[in-house]
CSV table of C-alpha atoms and ligand atoms in Angstrom, one decimal:
chain,number,residue,atom,x,y,z
A,6,MET,CA,-4.9,19.3,48.9
A,7,SER,CA,-3.9,16.1,48.1
A,8,ASN,CA,-4.5,14.2,44.5
A,9,GLN,CA,-6.9,12.1,46.6
A,10,GLU,CA,-9.3,14.9,48.0
A,11,ALA,CA,-9.2,16.7,44.4
A,12,TYR,CA,-9.8,13.4,42.4
A,13,PRO,CA,-11.8,11.0,44.8
A,14,SER,CA,-11.9,7.7,43.0
A,15,THR,CA,-15.8,7.3,42.3
A,16,PRO,CA,-16.7,3.4,43.5
A,17,SER,CA,-18.7,1.9,40.6
A,18,PRO,CA,-22.5,0.8,41.7
A,19,GLN,CA,-22.9,-2.7,42.7
A,20,GLY,CA,-24.8,-4.7,39.5
A,21,THR,CA,-23.9,-2.5,37.0
A,22,PRO,CA,-22.2,-3.8,34.0
A,23,ASP,CA,-18.7,-3.5,32.9
A,24,PRO,CA,-17.6,-0.7,31.2
A,25,PRO,CA,-17.3,-1.4,27.3
A,26,ALA,CA,-14.2,-3.0,25.8
A,27,PRO,CA,-11.5,-0.5,24.1
A,28,PRO,CA,-12.8,-0.2,20.7
A,29,PRO,CA,-9.9,-2.9,18.3
A,30,THR,CA,-6.3,-1.3,17.9
A,31,PRO,CA,-6.8,-0.4,14.0
A,32,ALA,CA,-4.6,-2.8,11.5
A,33,THR,CA,-1.2,-1.3,10.8
A,34,PRO,CA,-2.0,-0.1,6.9
A,35,SER,CA,0.5,-1.7,4.9
A,36,SER,CA,1.6,1.6,3.6
A,37,ALA,CA,2.8,2.2,7.0
A,38,LEU,CA,4.6,-1.3,7.3
A,39,PRO,CA,8.4,-1.0,6.7
A,40,GLU,CA,9.3,-1.8,3.1
A,41,LYS,CA,11.2,-4.9,2.6
A,42,PHE,CA,14.1,-5.5,0.5
A,43,THR,CA,13.5,-6.9,-2.6
A,44,LEU,CA,16.3,-8.2,-5.8
A,45,ILE,CA,14.7,-7.6,-9.0
A,46,GLU,CA,16.2,-8.3,-12.6
A,47,ARG,CA,14.6,-6.3,-15.3
A,48,LYS,CA,15.9,-6.1,-19.0
A,49,GLY,CA,16.3,-2.7,-20.0
A,50,ASP,CA,19.0,-0.1,-20.2
A,51,LEU,CA,20.2,1.2,-17.1
A,52,PHE,CA,20.2,4.7,-18.3
A,53,VAL,CA,17.0,5.0,-20.1
A,54,ASP,CA,14.6,2.5,-17.9
A,55,ALA,CA,15.8,3.1,-14.7
A,56,PRO,CA,13.2,5.3,-12.2
A,57,SER,CA,14.6,8.5,-12.5
A,58,THR,CA,14.2,8.8,-8.6
A,59,ASP,CA,16.2,5.5,-8.3
A,60,ALA,CA,19.7,6.0,-7.0
A,61,LEU,CA,22.1,4.6,-8.9
A,62,ALA,CA,25.1,2.4,-8.4
A,63,HIS,CA,28.2,0.7,-10.3
A,64,CYS,CA,31.4,-0.7,-9.6
A,65,VAL,CA,35.1,1.0,-10.1
A,66,SER,CA,38.8,0.9,-9.3
A,67,GLN,CA,40.0,3.0,-6.3
A,68,ASP,CA,41.9,5.2,-9.1
A,69,LEU,CA,38.5,6.4,-10.6
A,70,ARG,CA,40.0,5.8,-14.3
A,71,MET,CA,36.3,4.6,-15.4
A,72,GLY,CA,38.2,3.8,-18.9
A,73,LYS,CA,36.1,1.5,-20.3
A,74,GLY,CA,32.4,-0.7,-19.9
A,75,ILE,CA,29.6,1.2,-17.7
A,76,ALA,CA,31.9,3.4,-15.8
A,77,ASP,CA,33.0,5.0,-18.9
A,78,ILE,CA,29.4,5.7,-19.6
A,79,PHE,CA,28.7,7.2,-15.9
A,80,LYS,CA,32.2,9.1,-16.3
A,81,LYS,CA,30.4,11.0,-19.3
A,82,LYS,CA,27.2,11.2,-18.5
A,83,PHE,CA,27.5,12.7,-14.6
A,84,ASN,CA,31.5,13.8,-14.6
A,85,GLY,CA,32.5,14.8,-11.1
A,86,VAL,CA,35.7,13.2,-11.3
A,87,GLU,CA,37.5,15.4,-9.3
A,88,GLU,CA,34.5,15.5,-6.7
A,89,LEU,CA,34.6,11.8,-6.4
A,90,LYS,CA,38.6,12.4,-6.3
A,91,ALA,CA,38.2,14.2,-3.3
A,92,GLN,CA,36.1,11.9,-1.2
A,93,LYS,CA,39.6,9.9,-1.3
A,94,ARG,CA,37.1,6.3,-0.7
A,95,VAL,CA,39.7,3.5,-0.9
A,96,VAL,CA,38.6,-0.3,-1.9
A,97,GLY,CA,35.4,-1.6,0.2
A,98,GLN,CA,34.3,2.1,0.5
A,99,VAL,CA,31.7,4.2,-1.5
A,100,ALA,CA,32.1,7.1,-3.1
A,101,TYR,CA,28.9,9.4,-4.4
A,102,LEU,CA,27.3,12.4,-6.4
A,103,GLN,CA,24.4,14.0,-6.4
A,104,ARG,CA,22.6,14.3,-9.6
A,105,ASP,CA,19.1,15.8,-10.3
A,106,ASP,CA,18.0,14.8,-6.7
A,107,ARG,CA,18.8,11.0,-7.0
A,108,TYR,CA,22.5,9.6,-5.7
A,109,ILE,CA,24.9,8.3,-8.0
A,110,PHE,CA,26.9,5.6,-6.1
A,111,TYR,CA,30.6,4.7,-7.2
A,112,VAL,CA,31.5,1.3,-5.1
A,113,ILE,CA,35.0,0.6,-5.0
A,114,THR,CA,36.0,-2.9,-5.2
A,115,LYS,CA,39.4,-2.8,-6.2
A,116,SER,CA,42.5,-0.7,-6.2
A,117,ASP,CA,43.7,-0.3,-9.9
A,118,VAL,CA,41.9,-0.5,-12.7
A,119,TYR,CA,43.9,-3.4,-14.1
A,120,ASP,CA,42.8,-5.5,-11.0
A,121,LYS,CA,40.2,-7.9,-10.4
A,122,PRO,CA,38.1,-7.7,-7.3
A,123,THR,CA,38.7,-9.9,-4.7
A,124,GLN,CA,35.4,-12.1,-3.7
A,125,LYS,CA,35.9,-10.6,0.0
A,126,ASP,CA,36.5,-6.8,-1.3
A,127,PHE,CA,33.2,-6.9,-3.4
A,128,GLU,CA,31.2,-8.1,-0.5
A,129,THR,CA,32.6,-5.4,1.4
A,130,SER,CA,31.6,-3.1,-0.6
A,131,LEU,CA,28.1,-4.0,-1.0
A,132,ILE,CA,27.9,-3.8,2.9
A,133,GLU,CA,29.1,-0.3,2.4
A,134,LEU,CA,26.7,0.6,0.2
A,135,ARG,CA,23.8,-0.5,1.7
A,136,ARG,CA,25.6,1.3,4.6
A,137,MET,CA,25.3,4.6,2.2
A,138,CYS,CA,21.6,3.8,0.7
A,139,GLU,CA,20.3,4.0,4.7
A,140,LYS,CA,22.4,7.2,5.5
A,141,PHE,CA,20.6,8.8,2.7
A,142,GLY,CA,17.2,7.1,3.0
A,143,VAL,CA,17.5,6.0,-0.3
A,144,ASN,CA,14.7,3.1,-0.9
A,145,GLY,CA,15.1,2.2,-4.8
A,146,LEU,CA,18.4,1.5,-6.4
A,147,SER,CA,18.9,0.5,-9.7
A,148,ILE,CA,22.3,-1.1,-11.0
A,149,PRO,CA,23.4,-2.9,-14.0
A,150,ARG,CA,25.2,-6.4,-13.5
A,151,ILE,CA,28.3,-5.0,-11.6
A,152,GLY,CA,30.9,-7.2,-11.4
A,153,THR,CA,29.8,-9.5,-14.3
A,154,GLY,CA,31.7,-8.0,-17.3
A,155,LEU,CA,35.1,-6.8,-17.0
A,156,ASP,CA,35.5,-7.6,-13.6
A,157,GLY,CA,34.4,-11.1,-14.4
A,158,LEU,CA,33.0,-12.0,-11.1
A,159,SER,CA,29.7,-14.8,-11.8
A,160,LEU,CA,26.1,-13.6,-12.0
A,161,ASP,CA,25.1,-16.1,-9.3
A,162,PHE,CA,28.1,-14.9,-6.7
A,163,VAL,CA,27.3,-11.1,-7.1
A,164,LYS,CA,23.1,-11.4,-7.0
A,165,ASP,CA,23.9,-13.9,-3.5
A,166,SER,CA,26.2,-11.2,-2.3
A,167,ILE,CA,23.4,-8.3,-2.8
A,168,ASN,CA,21.1,-10.4,-1.0
A,169,LYS,CA,23.5,-11.1,1.8
A,170,ALA,CA,24.5,-7.4,1.8
A,171,PHE,CA,21.1,-6.2,1.9
A,172,GLU,CA,19.1,-8.4,3.8
A,173,GLY,CA,16.9,-6.9,6.6
A,174,SER,CA,16.9,-3.4,4.9
A,175,SER,CA,14.4,-1.6,3.1
A,176,VAL,CA,16.2,-1.2,-0.3
A,177,LYS,CA,14.3,-1.9,-3.7
A,178,VAL,CA,17.1,-3.2,-5.5
A,179,THR,CA,16.7,-3.1,-9.3
A,180,MET,CA,19.4,-5.4,-11.6
A,181,PHE,CA,19.0,-3.6,-15.0
A,182,TYR,CA,20.4,-6.3,-18.1
A,183,LEU,CA,21.0,-5.4,-21.8
B,205,HQG,N1,23.2,0.9,-20.1
B,205,HQG,C1,23.4,-0.1,-19.3
B,205,HQG,N2,22.4,-0.9,-19.0
B,205,HQG,C2,22.5,-1.9,-18.2
B,205,HQG,N3,23.4,-2.7,-18.4
B,205,HQG,C3,24.5,-2.1,-18.8
B,205,HQG,C4,24.6,-1.2,-19.5
B,205,HQG,N4,26.1,-1.0,-19.9
B,205,HQG,C5,26.5,-1.9,-19.8
B,205,HQG,N5,25.8,-2.9,-18.7
B,205,HQG,C6,26.2,-3.9,-18.3
B,205,HQG,O1,26.6,-3.8,-17.2
B,205,HQG,C7,27.4,-4.9,-16.7
B,205,HQG,C8,28.8,-4.7,-16.3
B,205,HQG,O2,29.2,-3.4,-16.9
B,205,HQG,P1,31.0,-3.4,-17.0
B,205,HQG,O3,31.8,-4.6,-17.5
B,205,HQG,O4,31.1,-2.3,-17.6
B,205,HQG,O5,31.2,-3.2,-15.1
B,205,HQG,P2,31.8,-4.5,-14.2
B,205,HQG,O6,31.2,-3.9,-13.2
B,205,HQG,O7,32.0,-5.9,-14.8
B,205,HQG,O8,33.2,-4.1,-14.0
B,205,HQG,C9,33.6,-2.8,-13.5
B,205,HQG,C10,34.9,-2.0,-13.6
B,205,HQG,O9,35.5,-2.3,-14.9
B,205,HQG,C11,35.5,-0.7,-15.4
B,205,HQG,O10,36.6,-0.4,-16.2
B,205,HQG,P3,38.3,-0.5,-15.7
B,205,HQG,O11,38.6,-1.9,-16.3
B,205,HQG,O12,38.2,-0.7,-14.2
B,205,HQG,O13,38.8,0.3,-16.4
B,205,HQG,C12,35.5,0.1,-13.9
B,205,HQG,O14,36.2,1.0,-13.5
B,205,HQG,C13,35.2,-1.1,-13.2
B,205,HQG,O15,36.6,-1.5,-11.9
B,205,HQG,C14,27.8,-5.7,-17.9
B,205,HQG,O16,26.8,-6.6,-18.1
B,205,HQG,C15,27.1,-4.8,-19.1
B,205,HQG,O17,27.0,-5.2,-20.6
């Protein structure tokens, strides 16, 4: 039996009203819209005031010495130096730990502890940080004023680099300052 015989089209009788228009497509609830990237600055202690579900990130040298500054606090708080070294990340890449269901990102911006990062390496490593956030489904990322202390980068350059690297992503970045 052909389709036509099985399901003959029923001609609509003359003069009958048009079928009712389909119901309007419900508006997409805002919660379903993809999150937009934001960078906000917030006064507070990264380790006290950042949401416990946020990933954390900071800058380190490839040798992972983390001898001073906030890197030293990260080392004392999260340990994992051997685990990080085993990832064999180089400048422009990001090593990571998982602690209490959150990611801790170690952004490698320079090769040696005595170096200062170049702007290019800093920008490259932020693009990789975004990629890692997207890879692991990170939507909340809390950071200190990365690169602006021991690494001597200007806050304006750092914020501009973050905006460029994360533009178009759905990561909400909070930059904490003391
Ligand atoms: N609890 C807290 N909450 C919020 N903000 C906090 C804070 N504690 C400190 N800050 C501030 O966070 C900014 C950056 O702090 P830093 O100067 O340490 O980091 P940086 O990114 O400039 O430099 C990294 C390189 O320095 C390190 O040591 P090495 O020399 O390499 O051994 C690494 O290894 C890297 O390579 C400064 O404003 C600090 O006041």
